[in-house]
CSV table of C-alpha atoms and ligand atoms in Angstrom, one decimal:
chain,number,residue,atom,x,y,z
J,1,MET,CA,-5.9,29.7,12.6
J,2,GLU,CA,-5.3,26.2,12.2
J,3,THR,CA,-3.1,24.3,14.9
J,4,PRO,CA,0.1,23.0,13.4
J,5,HIS,CA,0.5,19.3,13.9
J,6,SER,CA,-2.6,19.1,15.9
J,7,THR,CA,-2.9,15.3,15.6
J,8,LEU,CA,0.2,14.8,17.8
J,9,GLU,CA,-2.1,15.9,20.7
J,10,ASN,CA,-4.9,13.6,19.9
J,11,GLN,CA,-4.0,10.0,19.7
J,12,ASN,CA,-7.5,9.0,19.7
J,13,GLN,CA,-8.1,9.9,16.1
J,14,TYR,CA,-6.4,7.0,14.4
J,15,ALA,CA,-8.0,4.1,12.4
J,16,ILE,CA,-5.9,1.4,14.5
J,17,SER,CA,-8.2,0.9,17.5
J,18,THR,CA,-5.9,-1.9,19.2
J,19,TYR,CA,-2.4,-2.5,17.8
J,20,HIS,CA,-2.0,-6.1,16.7
J,21,ASP,CA,0.1,-8.5,18.7
J,22,THR,CA,2.6,-9.1,16.3
J,23,PRO,CA,4.6,-12.0,17.5
J,24,GLU,CA,1.4,-13.8,17.9
J,25,ILE,CA,0.3,-12.9,14.1
J,26,MET,CA,3.8,-13.9,13.0
J,27,ALA,CA,3.5,-17.1,14.7
J,28,ARG,CA,0.3,-17.8,12.9
J,29,LEU,CA,1.5,-16.7,9.7
J,30,ASN,CA,4.6,-19.0,10.0
J,31,ARG,CA,2.4,-22.0,10.9
J,32,LEU,CA,0.2,-21.1,7.7
J,33,ILE,CA,3.1,-21.2,5.4
J,34,SER,CA,4.6,-24.5,6.9
J,35,GLN,CA,1.5,-26.3,6.5
J,36,PRO,CA,0.1,-27.8,3.1
J,37,ILE,CA,-2.0,-25.4,1.0
J,38,ARG,CA,-5.6,-25.4,1.9
J,39,GLY,CA,-7.4,-24.3,-1.4
J,40,LEU,CA,-10.8,-24.6,-2.9
J,41,LYS,CA,-12.4,-28.0,-3.3
J,42,LYS,CA,-12.1,-29.1,-7.0
J,43,GLU,CA,-15.9,-29.0,-7.7
J,44,ALA,CA,-16.4,-25.6,-6.1
J,45,LEU,CA,-13.3,-24.0,-8.2
J,46,ALA,CA,-14.9,-25.5,-11.2
J,47,THR,CA,-18.2,-23.9,-10.3
J,48,TYR,CA,-16.7,-20.4,-9.5
J,49,LEU,CA,-14.6,-20.6,-12.9
J,50,ALA,CA,-18.0,-21.5,-14.7
J,51,HIS,CA,-19.8,-18.5,-13.3
J,52,PHE,CA,-17.3,-16.3,-15.2
J,53,GLU,CA,-18.1,-18.0,-18.5
J,54,THR,CA,-21.8,-17.3,-18.2
J,55,ALA,CA,-22.1,-14.2,-15.7
J,56,CYS,CA,-19.3,-12.2,-17.3
J,57,SER,CA,-19.4,-13.0,-20.7
J,58,ARG,CA,-19.4,-9.5,-21.9
J,59,SER,CA,-16.3,-8.9,-20.1
J,60,LYS,CA,-14.3,-11.7,-21.5
J,61,ILE,CA,-15.2,-10.6,-25.1
J,62,LYS,CA,-14.0,-7.2,-24.4
J,63,ILE,CA,-10.8,-8.4,-22.7
J,64,LYS,CA,-10.1,-10.7,-25.5
J,65,GLU,CA,-10.2,-7.8,-27.9
J,66,ALA,CA,-8.0,-5.5,-25.5
J,67,GLN,CA,-5.3,-8.1,-25.5
J,68,GLU,CA,-5.0,-7.5,-29.2
J,69,TYR,CA,-4.2,-3.7,-28.4
J,70,ILE,CA,-2.9,-3.9,-24.8
J,71,PRO,CA,0.0,-5.9,-23.5
J,72,GLY,CA,-2.0,-8.6,-21.3
J,73,GLY,CA,-5.3,-6.9,-22.0
J,74,VAL,CA,-5.2,-4.5,-19.0
J,75,GLN,CA,-3.1,-1.4,-18.3
J,76,HIS,CA,-3.0,-1.7,-14.4
J,77,ASN,CA,-1.1,-4.5,-12.3
J,78,LEU,CA,-4.1,-4.5,-10.0
J,79,ALA,CA,-6.6,-5.4,-12.7
J,80,PHE,CA,-4.9,-8.8,-13.5
J,81,ASN,CA,-7.8,-11.1,-12.2
J,82,TYR,CA,-8.1,-14.7,-12.7
J,83,PRO,CA,-9.6,-16.5,-15.0
J,84,PHE,CA,-9.8,-13.3,-16.9
J,85,PRO,CA,-9.9,-9.5,-16.0
J,86,LEU,CA,-13.3,-7.9,-15.7
J,87,VAL,CA,-14.4,-4.6,-17.2
J,88,PHE,CA,-15.9,-2.4,-14.8
J,89,THR,CA,-18.4,0.5,-15.8
J,90,LYS,CA,-19.5,2.0,-12.6
J,91,ALA,CA,-18.1,2.9,-9.2
J,92,LEU,CA,-19.9,4.7,-6.2
J,93,GLY,CA,-19.1,4.5,-2.4
J,94,PRO,CA,-18.7,0.9,-1.4
J,95,TYR,CA,-19.8,-0.8,-4.7
J,96,LEU,CA,-18.5,-1.6,-8.1
J,97,TRP,CA,-20.5,-2.7,-11.2
J,98,ASP,CA,-19.1,-4.7,-14.3
J,99,LEU,CA,-20.0,-4.6,-17.9
J,100,ASP,CA,-22.4,-7.5,-17.6
J,101,GLY,CA,-24.4,-5.6,-14.8
J,102,ASN,CA,-22.8,-7.6,-11.7
J,103,LYS,CA,-22.6,-5.7,-8.6
J,104,TYR,CA,-19.7,-6.0,-6.0
J,105,ILE,CA,-18.6,-4.9,-2.7
J,106,ASP,CA,-15.3,-2.9,-3.5
J,107,PHE,CA,-12.5,-3.8,-1.1
J,108,LEU,CA,-9.6,-3.0,-3.7
J,109,GLN,CA,-10.9,0.6,-3.4
J,110,ALA,CA,-8.5,1.6,-6.4
J,111,GLY,CA,-5.6,0.2,-4.4
J,112,GLY,CA,-6.0,2.5,-1.6
J,113,PRO,CA,-6.7,6.1,-2.8
J,114,THR,CA,-10.6,6.5,-2.2
J,115,LEU,CA,-10.9,6.4,1.5
J,116,LEU,CA,-14.2,7.9,1.4
J,117,GLY,CA,-15.6,5.3,-1.0
J,118,SER,CA,-15.6,5.7,-4.8
J,119,ASN,CA,-16.4,8.9,-6.4
J,120,PRO,CA,-18.1,10.8,-3.8
J,121,GLU,CA,-20.6,13.4,-5.1
J,122,ASN,CA,-19.8,16.3,-3.2
J,123,ILE,CA,-16.0,16.2,-4.2
J,124,ARG,CA,-17.0,15.4,-7.7
J,125,GLU,CA,-19.3,18.6,-8.1
J,126,GLN,CA,-16.5,20.8,-6.8
J,127,VAL,CA,-13.9,19.4,-9.1
J,128,ILE,CA,-16.4,19.6,-12.0
J,129,ASP,CA,-16.8,23.5,-11.1
J,130,LEU,CA,-12.9,23.9,-11.2
J,131,LEU,CA,-12.7,21.9,-14.4
J,132,ASN,CA,-15.4,24.4,-15.9
J,133,THR,CA,-13.3,27.5,-14.7
J,134,THR,CA,-9.3,26.4,-15.0
J,135,GLY,CA,-9.8,23.1,-16.7
J,136,PRO,CA,-7.4,20.3,-15.5
J,137,VAL,CA,-3.9,21.9,-16.2
J,138,THR,CA,-2.3,25.0,-16.8
J,139,GLY,CA,1.2,24.8,-16.0
J,140,LEU,CA,1.1,27.9,-13.6
J,141,PHE,CA,0.5,28.3,-10.0
J,142,HIS,CA,-3.1,27.6,-8.8
J,143,GLU,CA,-4.2,28.6,-5.0
J,144,TYR,CA,-5.3,24.8,-4.6
J,145,GLU,CA,-1.6,23.9,-4.5
J,146,LEU,CA,-1.2,26.3,-1.3
J,147,LYS,CA,-4.3,25.0,0.1
J,148,LEU,CA,-3.4,21.3,-0.2
J,149,ALA,CA,0.4,22.0,1.2
J,150,LYS,CA,-1.1,23.9,4.1
J,151,LYS,CA,-3.5,21.1,4.9
J,152,VAL,CA,-0.6,18.5,4.8
J,153,VAL,CA,1.6,20.5,7.0
J,154,GLN,CA,-1.3,21.1,9.6
J,155,HIS,CA,-1.6,17.5,10.1
J,156,MET,CA,1.5,15.6,9.5
J,157,ALA,CA,4.0,16.2,12.4
J,158,GLY,CA,7.1,15.6,10.1
J,159,VAL,CA,6.0,17.9,7.3
J,160,ASP,CA,7.2,21.6,7.4
J,161,MET,CA,6.7,22.0,3.7
J,162,PHE,CA,5.1,19.9,0.9
J,163,ARG,CA,6.0,19.5,-2.9
J,164,MET,CA,3.2,17.8,-5.1
J,165,LEU,CA,4.6,15.2,-7.6
J,166,GLY,CA,3.0,13.1,-10.2
J,167,SER,CA,3.1,9.7,-8.4
J,168,GLY,CA,4.3,7.7,-5.3
J,169,THR,CA,7.3,6.3,-7.5
J,170,GLU,CA,8.3,9.9,-8.4
J,171,ALA,CA,8.1,11.1,-4.6
J,172,ASP,CA,9.9,8.1,-3.5
J,173,MET,CA,12.8,8.9,-6.1
J,174,ALA,CA,12.8,12.4,-5.0
J,175,ALA,CA,12.9,11.6,-1.3
J,176,ILE,CA,16.3,9.4,-1.9
J,177,ARG,CA,17.7,11.9,-4.4
J,178,ILE,CA,17.3,14.7,-1.4
J,179,ALA,CA,18.6,12.1,1.3
J,180,ARG,CA,21.9,11.8,-0.8
J,181,LEU,CA,22.2,15.5,-1.3
J,182,ALA,CA,21.6,16.4,2.4
J,183,THR,CA,23.7,13.9,3.7
J,184,LYS,CA,26.6,13.6,1.2
J,185,LYS,CA,26.1,9.5,1.8
J,186,LYS,CA,25.7,7.0,-0.6
J,187,TYR,CA,23.6,4.1,0.5
J,188,ILE,CA,19.8,3.7,0.6
J,189,LEU,CA,18.5,1.0,2.9
J,190,LYS,CA,15.2,-0.2,2.3
J,191,MET,CA,12.9,-2.7,4.1
J,192,GLY,CA,12.7,-5.9,2.3
J,193,GLY,CA,9.7,-6.9,0.5
J,194,ALA,CA,8.6,-3.3,0.1
J,195,TYR,CA,7.4,-1.6,-3.0
J,196,HIS,CA,8.4,1.9,-3.3
J,197,GLY,CA,7.5,2.3,-6.9
J,198,TRP,CA,9.0,1.1,-9.9
J,199,SER,CA,12.1,3.4,-10.4
J,200,ASP,CA,15.5,1.7,-11.4
J,201,GLN,CA,17.1,2.1,-7.8
J,202,LEU,CA,14.3,1.2,-5.9
J,203,ALA,CA,13.2,-2.0,-8.0
J,204,TYR,CA,15.1,-4.0,-5.5
J,205,GLY,CA,13.9,-6.6,-2.6
J,206,ILE,CA,10.2,-6.2,-3.7
J,207,ARG,CA,7.3,-8.1,-2.9
J,208,LEU,CA,9.5,-10.7,-0.8
J,209,PRO,CA,12.6,-10.0,1.4
J,210,GLY,CA,15.7,-11.0,-0.4
J,211,THR,CA,14.6,-11.0,-3.9
J,212,LYS,CA,17.4,-8.2,-4.5
J,213,HIS,CA,17.0,-7.5,-8.0
J,214,MET,CA,15.2,-10.6,-9.1
J,215,GLU,CA,12.1,-8.4,-10.1
J,216,ALA,CA,14.0,-5.8,-11.8
J,217,HIS,CA,14.2,-7.2,-15.4
J,218,GLY,CA,15.5,-4.7,-17.6
J,219,VAL,CA,17.2,-2.6,-14.9
J,220,PRO,CA,21.1,-2.8,-15.4
J,221,LYS,CA,22.6,-4.4,-12.1
J,222,ASN,CA,24.9,-1.4,-11.2
J,223,CYS,CA,21.7,0.7,-10.8
J,224,PHE,CA,21.8,-1.3,-7.3
J,225,LYS,CA,25.4,-0.6,-6.5
J,226,TYR,CA,24.0,1.7,-3.4
J,227,THR,CA,20.8,0.3,-2.8
J,228,GLN,CA,20.4,-2.5,0.0
J,229,GLU,CA,17.5,-4.1,1.9
J,230,PHE,CA,17.4,-5.0,5.5
J,231,PHE,CA,15.0,-7.6,6.9
J,232,PRO,CA,11.5,-6.5,7.9
J,233,ASN,CA,11.2,-5.8,11.8
J,234,ASP,CA,14.8,-7.0,12.7
J,235,ILE,CA,16.6,-4.0,14.1
J,236,LYS,CA,19.8,-5.8,14.4
J,237,ASP,CA,19.9,-6.6,10.7
J,238,LEU,CA,19.5,-2.8,9.9
J,239,GLU,CA,22.1,-1.9,12.7
J,240,LYS,CA,24.4,-4.3,11.4
J,241,LYS,CA,24.1,-2.8,7.7
J,242,LEU,CA,24.2,0.9,8.8
J,243,TRP,CA,27.4,0.2,10.8
J,244,ARG,CA,29.0,-1.8,7.8
J,245,ASN,CA,28.0,1.2,5.4
J,246,LYS,CA,30.0,3.7,7.7
J,247,PHE,CA,33.2,2.4,6.2
J,248,ARG,CA,32.3,2.6,2.5
J,249,GLY,CA,30.5,5.6,2.0
J,250,GLY,CA,27.7,5.9,4.7
J,251,THR,CA,23.9,5.8,4.6
J,252,ALA,CA,22.0,8.3,3.4
J,253,ALA,CA,18.4,7.0,4.1
J,254,VAL,CA,16.4,4.1,5.5
J,255,LEU,CA,13.4,3.8,3.6
J,256,MET,CA,10.4,2.0,5.0
J,257,GLU,CA,6.6,1.8,5.2
J,258,PRO,CA,5.9,2.4,9.0
J,259,ILE,CA,3.2,-0.3,9.0
J,260,GLY,CA,5.5,-2.9,7.4
J,261,PRO,CA,6.3,-3.8,3.7
J,262,GLU,CA,3.3,-4.2,1.4
J,263,SER,CA,1.0,-2.2,3.5
J,264,GLY,CA,1.7,-4.3,6.7
J,265,THR,CA,1.4,-7.6,5.1
J,266,ARG,CA,4.4,-8.5,7.2
J,267,PRO,CA,3.4,-6.8,10.3
J,268,LEU,CA,6.2,-4.8,12.5
J,269,ASP,CA,6.4,-4.4,16.2
J,270,LYS,CA,4.9,-1.1,17.6
J,271,GLU,CA,8.3,0.2,18.7
J,272,PHE,CA,10.1,-0.7,15.5
J,273,ASN,CA,9.8,2.7,14.1
J,274,ARG,CA,11.1,4.5,17.0
J,275,GLN,CA,14.1,2.0,17.0
J,276,VAL,CA,14.8,2.8,13.4
J,277,ARG,CA,14.4,6.6,14.2
J,278,GLU,CA,17.1,6.3,16.7
J,279,LEU,CA,19.4,4.4,14.7
J,280,CYS,CA,19.0,7.0,11.9
J,281,ASP,CA,20.1,9.6,14.4
J,282,THR,CA,23.1,7.6,15.5
J,283,TYR,CA,24.3,7.0,12.0
J,284,GLY,CA,23.3,10.3,10.5
J,285,ALA,CA,20.9,8.8,7.9
J,286,LEU,CA,17.5,10.4,7.1
J,287,LEU,CA,14.4,8.4,8.1
J,288,ILE,CA,12.1,8.4,5.1
J,289,PHE,CA,8.4,7.0,5.6
J,290,ASP,CA,6.8,6.1,2.7
J,291,GLU,CA,3.2,7.0,3.6
J,292,VAL,CA,1.6,6.5,0.1
J,293,VAL,CA,-0.8,4.2,1.8
J,294,THR,CA,-0.8,5.1,5.4
J,295,ALA,CA,-1.0,8.8,5.1
J,296,PHE,CA,-4.6,10.0,6.0
J,297,ARG,CA,-5.7,6.4,5.9
J,298,MET,CA,-4.2,5.7,9.5
J,299,GLY,CA,-5.7,8.9,10.7
J,300,MET,CA,-5.2,12.8,9.5
J,301,GLY,CA,-1.6,12.6,11.4
J,302,GLY,CA,-0.7,9.5,9.3
J,303,ALA,CA,1.1,6.6,10.5
J,304,GLN,CA,3.8,8.9,11.8
J,305,GLY,CA,1.2,10.4,13.9
J,306,TYR,CA,0.0,7.2,15.3
J,307,PHE,CA,3.5,5.9,16.1
J,308,ASN,CA,4.5,9.4,17.3
J,309,VAL,CA,7.7,9.0,15.3
J,310,ILE,CA,8.8,11.9,13.3
J,311,PRO,CA,10.4,11.1,9.8
J,312,ASP,CA,12.7,13.5,8.1
J,313,LEU,CA,10.7,12.9,4.8
J,314,THR,CA,7.3,11.9,4.1
J,315,VAL,CA,6.4,10.2,0.7
J,316,PHE,CA,2.7,10.8,-0.2
J,317,GLY,CA,0.5,9.1,-3.1
J,318,LYS,CA,-2.7,7.7,-3.7
J,319,ILE,CA,-5.0,9.6,-1.4
J,320,ILE,CA,-3.0,13.1,-1.8
J,321,ALA,CA,-4.9,13.6,-4.8
J,322,GLY,CA,-8.5,12.1,-3.5
J,323,GLY,CA,-8.5,9.2,-6.0
J,324,TYR,CA,-8.0,11.5,-8.9
J,325,PRO,CA,-4.9,11.4,-11.3
J,326,SER,CA,-1.4,12.7,-10.5
J,327,ALA,CA,-1.2,11.6,-6.9
J,328,GLY,CA,2.2,11.9,-5.4
J,329,GLY,CA,4.1,14.4,-3.4
J,330,LEU,CA,6.8,14.8,-0.6
J,331,GLY,CA,6.9,16.5,2.7
J,332,GLY,CA,9.5,17.1,5.1
J,333,LYS,CA,11.5,19.2,7.3
J,334,LYS,CA,12.3,22.7,5.8
J,335,GLN,CA,16.2,22.1,5.8
J,336,TYR,CA,15.5,18.9,3.2
J,337,MET,CA,12.6,20.3,1.4
J,338,GLN,CA,14.8,23.3,0.3
J,339,TYR,CA,16.5,21.1,-2.1
J,340,LEU,CA,13.2,20.9,-4.2
J,341,ALA,CA,12.9,24.5,-4.6
J,342,ALA,CA,11.3,24.9,-7.9
J,343,GLY,CA,12.3,27.7,-10.5
J,344,LEU,CA,15.5,28.8,-12.1
J,345,GLN,CA,17.4,30.1,-8.9
J,346,SER,CA,21.0,29.2,-9.1
J,347,GLY,CA,23.4,28.5,-6.0
J,348,ASN,CA,22.5,25.5,-3.7
J,349,LYS,CA,22.5,22.2,-5.2
J,350,LYS,CA,19.0,21.4,-6.2
J,351,ALA,CA,17.7,17.7,-6.5
J,352,LEU,CA,16.3,17.4,-10.1
J,353,VAL,CA,12.6,16.8,-10.3
J,354,GLY,CA,9.9,17.7,-12.7
J,355,GLY,CA,6.5,16.6,-14.2
J,356,THR,CA,4.4,18.6,-16.6
J,357,MET,CA,1.3,17.3,-15.0
J,358,ALA,CA,2.3,17.4,-11.4
J,359,ALA,CA,0.3,19.7,-8.9
J,360,ASN,CA,-2.2,20.4,-11.7
J,361,PRO,CA,-5.2,22.4,-10.5
J,362,LEU,CA,-7.5,19.3,-10.8
J,363,SER,CA,-5.3,17.0,-8.7
J,364,SER,CA,-4.4,19.8,-6.1
J,365,ALA,CA,-8.1,20.6,-5.7
J,366,ALA,CA,-9.3,17.2,-5.6
J,367,GLY,CA,-6.7,16.3,-2.8
J,368,TYR,CA,-7.4,19.3,-0.9
J,369,LEU,CA,-11.2,18.8,-0.9
J,370,THR,CA,-10.9,15.2,-0.1
J,371,LEU,CA,-8.6,16.1,2.8
J,372,CYS,CA,-11.3,18.4,4.2
J,373,GLU,CA,-13.8,15.9,3.9
J,374,LEU,CA,-11.9,13.3,5.4
J,375,GLU,CA,-11.3,15.8,8.4
J,376,ARG,CA,-15.0,16.7,8.7
J,377,THR,CA,-16.2,13.0,8.7
J,378,ASN,CA,-13.7,11.5,10.6
J,379,ALA,CA,-13.3,9.3,7.7
J,380,PRO,CA,-10.1,7.5,8.4
J,381,VAL,CA,-11.5,6.5,12.0
J,382,VAL,CA,-14.7,5.5,10.3
J,383,ALA,CA,-13.0,3.3,7.6
J,384,GLY,CA,-10.8,1.8,10.4
J,385,ARG,CA,-13.6,0.5,12.4
J,386,ALA,CA,-15.3,-1.0,9.3
J,387,GLY,CA,-11.8,-2.9,9.0
J,388,ASP,CA,-11.9,-4.1,12.5
J,389,ARG,CA,-15.5,-5.5,12.1
J,390,LEU,CA,-14.7,-7.2,8.7
J,391,THR,CA,-11.3,-8.6,10.3
J,392,GLN,CA,-13.0,-9.7,13.6
J,393,GLY,CA,-15.8,-11.4,11.4
J,394,LEU,CA,-13.1,-13.0,9.3
J,395,GLY,CA,-11.4,-14.4,12.3
J,396,HIS,CA,-14.7,-16.0,13.5
J,397,LEU,CA,-15.2,-17.7,10.2
J,398,ILE,CA,-11.5,-19.0,10.3
J,399,GLN,CA,-12.1,-20.5,13.8
J,400,LYS,CA,-15.7,-21.7,13.0
J,401,TYR,CA,-14.2,-24.0,10.0
J,402,ASN,CA,-10.8,-24.5,11.8
J,403,LEU,CA,-8.9,-23.2,9.1
J,404,PRO,CA,-5.3,-22.4,9.0
J,405,PHE,CA,-6.0,-18.9,7.5
J,406,VAL,CA,-4.9,-15.7,9.3
J,407,ALA,CA,-6.8,-12.4,9.4
J,408,PHE,CA,-5.5,-9.1,10.9
J,409,ASN,CA,-5.6,-5.4,10.2
J,410,GLN,CA,-4.1,-2.1,10.5
J,411,GLY,CA,-7.4,0.0,10.8
J,412,SER,CA,-8.8,0.1,7.1
J,413,VAL,CA,-5.9,-2.1,5.8
J,414,CYS,CA,-7.3,-5.7,6.3
J,415,HIS,CA,-5.1,-8.8,5.4
J,416,LEU,CA,-6.7,-12.2,4.7
J,417,GLU,CA,-3.8,-14.7,4.4
J,418,THR,CA,-5.0,-18.1,3.1
J,419,VAL,CA,-1.5,-19.3,1.7
J,420,GLY,CA,0.8,-16.8,3.1
J,421,THR,CA,2.4,-16.1,-0.6
J,422,MET,CA,3.9,-12.9,0.6
J,423,LEU,CA,5.4,-14.2,3.9
J,424,PHE,CA,8.2,-16.1,2.4
J,425,HIS,CA,11.7,-14.9,1.8
J,426,ILE,CA,14.6,-15.8,-0.3
J,427,PRO,CA,16.9,-18.1,2.0
J,428,TRP,CA,20.3,-17.0,0.6
J,429,ASN,CA,22.0,-18.4,3.6
J,430,ARG,CA,20.9,-22.1,2.6
J,431,PRO,CA,21.1,-21.6,-1.0
J,432,TRP,CA,20.1,-25.4,-1.7
J,433,LYS,CA,16.6,-24.4,-0.4
J,434,ILE,CA,16.0,-21.5,-2.8
J,435,SER,CA,14.5,-23.3,-5.7
J,436,GLY,CA,12.2,-25.5,-3.5
J,437,THR,CA,11.0,-22.0,-1.9
J,438,LEU,CA,10.3,-20.4,-5.3
J,439,LYS,CA,8.3,-23.6,-6.4
J,440,ASN,CA,6.2,-23.3,-3.3
J,441,ILE,CA,5.7,-19.6,-3.5
J,442,HIS,CA,4.6,-20.3,-7.1
J,443,ALA,CA,2.1,-23.0,-6.1
J,444,ARG,CA,0.8,-20.6,-3.5
J,445,LYS,CA,0.2,-17.8,-5.7
J,446,LYS,CA,-2.0,-19.7,-7.9
J,447,VAL,CA,-4.1,-20.8,-5.0
J,448,MET,CA,-4.3,-17.2,-4.1
J,449,GLU,CA,-5.5,-16.1,-7.4
J,450,GLU,CA,-8.2,-18.9,-7.2
J,451,MET,CA,-9.2,-17.3,-3.8
J,452,GLY,CA,-9.6,-13.9,-5.3
J,453,ALA,CA,-11.6,-15.6,-8.0
J,454,ALA,CA,-14.1,-17.2,-5.6
J,455,TYR,CA,-14.4,-13.7,-3.8
J,456,MET,CA,-15.0,-12.1,-7.0
J,457,ALA,CA,-17.6,-14.7,-8.1
J,458,GLU,CA,-19.3,-14.1,-4.7
J,459,GLY,CA,-19.3,-10.5,-5.6
J,460,ILE,CA,-16.3,-9.2,-3.6
J,461,VAL,CA,-13.4,-7.2,-5.0
J,462,SER,CA,-9.9,-7.9,-3.5
J,463,LEU,CA,-6.5,-6.9,-3.9
J,464,ALA,CA,-4.8,-9.9,-5.5
J,465,GLY,CA,-7.0,-12.3,-3.2
J,466,SER,CA,-5.2,-11.4,0.1
J,467,ARG,CA,-5.6,-7.8,1.1
J,468,LEU,CA,-9.0,-5.7,1.7
J,469,TYR,CA,-9.1,-1.9,1.8
J,470,THR,CA,-12.2,-0.9,3.8
J,471,SER,CA,-13.3,2.7,3.1
J,472,ALA,CA,-15.7,5.2,5.2
J,473,ALA,CA,-18.6,4.1,2.9
J,474,ASP,CA,-18.6,0.6,4.4
J,475,THR,CA,-21.4,0.5,6.7
J,476,ASP,CA,-22.0,-2.3,9.3
J,477,GLU,CA,-24.7,-3.8,6.8
J,478,ILE,CA,-22.1,-3.9,4.1
J,479,ILE,CA,-19.4,-5.6,6.1
J,480,ASP,CA,-22.2,-8.1,7.5
J,481,GLU,CA,-23.1,-9.0,4.0
J,482,ALA,CA,-19.4,-9.4,2.9
J,483,LEU,CA,-19.0,-11.7,5.8
J,484,VAL,CA,-21.8,-13.8,4.5
J,485,ARG,CA,-20.1,-14.1,1.1
J,486,PHE,CA,-16.9,-15.0,2.7
J,487,ASN,CA,-18.7,-17.7,4.7
J,488,ARG,CA,-19.7,-19.2,1.4
J,489,VAL,CA,-16.3,-19.4,0.1
J,490,PHE,CA,-14.8,-20.8,3.4
J,491,GLN,CA,-17.5,-23.6,3.2
J,492,ASN,CA,-15.9,-24.6,-0.1
J,493,ILE,CA,-12.5,-25.2,1.3
J,494,GLU,CA,-10.7,-28.3,1.0
J,495,GLY,CA,-11.4,-30.1,4.2
J,496,VAL,CA,-14.4,-28.3,5.4
J,497,SER,CA,-17.5,-30.8,5.9
I,1,PLP,C1,4.0,2.0,-0.4
I,1,PLP,C2,4.1,2.5,-1.6
I,1,PLP,N1,5.0,3.3,-2.3
I,1,PLP,C3,5.0,3.7,-3.7
I,1,PLP,C4,4.1,3.3,-4.4
I,1,PLP,C5,4.1,3.7,-5.8
I,1,PLP,O1,3.1,4.8,-6.0
I,1,PLP,P1,2.4,5.1,-7.5
I,1,PLP,O2,1.9,3.9,-7.9
I,1,PLP,O3,1.8,6.2,-7.1
I,1,PLP,O4,3.7,5.2,-8.4
I,1,PLP,C6,3.0,2.5,-3.8
I,1,PLP,C7,2.1,2.0,-4.9
I,1,PLP,O5,1.2,1.0,-4.6
I,1,PLP,C8,3.1,2.1,-2.6
I,1,PLP,O6,2.0,1.3,-2.1
């Protein structure tokens, strides 16, 4: 018999070995963004860009052709690499190979889902068996759905019941719908700068705090009537907004990533989640943790287990289908999850959700088998230790070359800030500064892309040149080899002699 919520009793099983000193990191990040940009030396950048022309010529031709048929040439936001996207043909464990035969250390890991490394053979073989018998979809119940739900409930303290959906975006949509039904209140307070998918109401305040609807082209403004953002790590700002909302419809939910927006790019104090929990209880709002990135990556108990703070609803994505398609789900307390009861029963009000491909046998099986493998191999912790090694090594290089860069990590989520693009916010209280801030962000984003290109040319795939996800396939040797490559890039930074 499996022990429910076992991880709460075992705080040693988490990816984070030591929680970062948030004020110290924020001070360094603030210093970074107040200084002039330190990018690549002109000649070095030219050499890196020339590399792509010669070593990646087949990719270049293929992407040029794709641009005729696919808007922008690639289907996925994360695949937009400078100077042009590469075409990848093979992924295995910690490595990727491109169409021209170049081999890379993969710190993108598909944007988070492949915590075991890419395409693990034992999972693949079992998925193939399932495909041979059931195929990918029937629209009917398969026992892997139950196995997966039980596994999630076993590990996640805030989850009594689990419903699989098609993506993290869908799960966030379902979560706020339930919150409004359950509380009969109106507002959703999301942490500024966080991405909770691309649905209308949540396309608000994304990437940078204070952007409000700036990124939401094509969404009517009145969709945001009841969406608000609060400043990351600012409990007073949250409380002020909760208090104000009391008099105009109330707050249905506070929605946040428990390690901070954009996978902790802007880190939170360790006590912040607990403070938010207390405020939610005071104001009768549900606490929704978006654990699309952190669930299982921070440990089998997720970030909620690590912080020992129990949300009312938990949003899942990515790892929940083990890197296979249709990765989304919502878990939570029974009284809230009842709003998702599938089927045709009438009576209680239900939150409208759907999805032809949701909870198909393929994603349920891949998810369940992956969670079992994570458990068996202690993969969240192994990947976390790889993240520690990488971050420490980057820290040494930053010191060695006396660079203003900042490296920090939350286990296997590593941040390498060289320009700090994501650390800005829109200064609405000083409107005359907005245009200058936007220009500065734009210039820094360009240099961040160039850094990403340099890493790529050195054989390292990163997320947008500033985030690195480690996996359990990253051995010490692989991390050390990556550091040799980062060393080469850092030698080429302006001002390094
Ligand atoms: C924290 C968070 N929430 C939600 C999403 C959206 O998930 P999906 O891409 O599966 O729709 C993402 C995707 O990156 C995410 O990082």
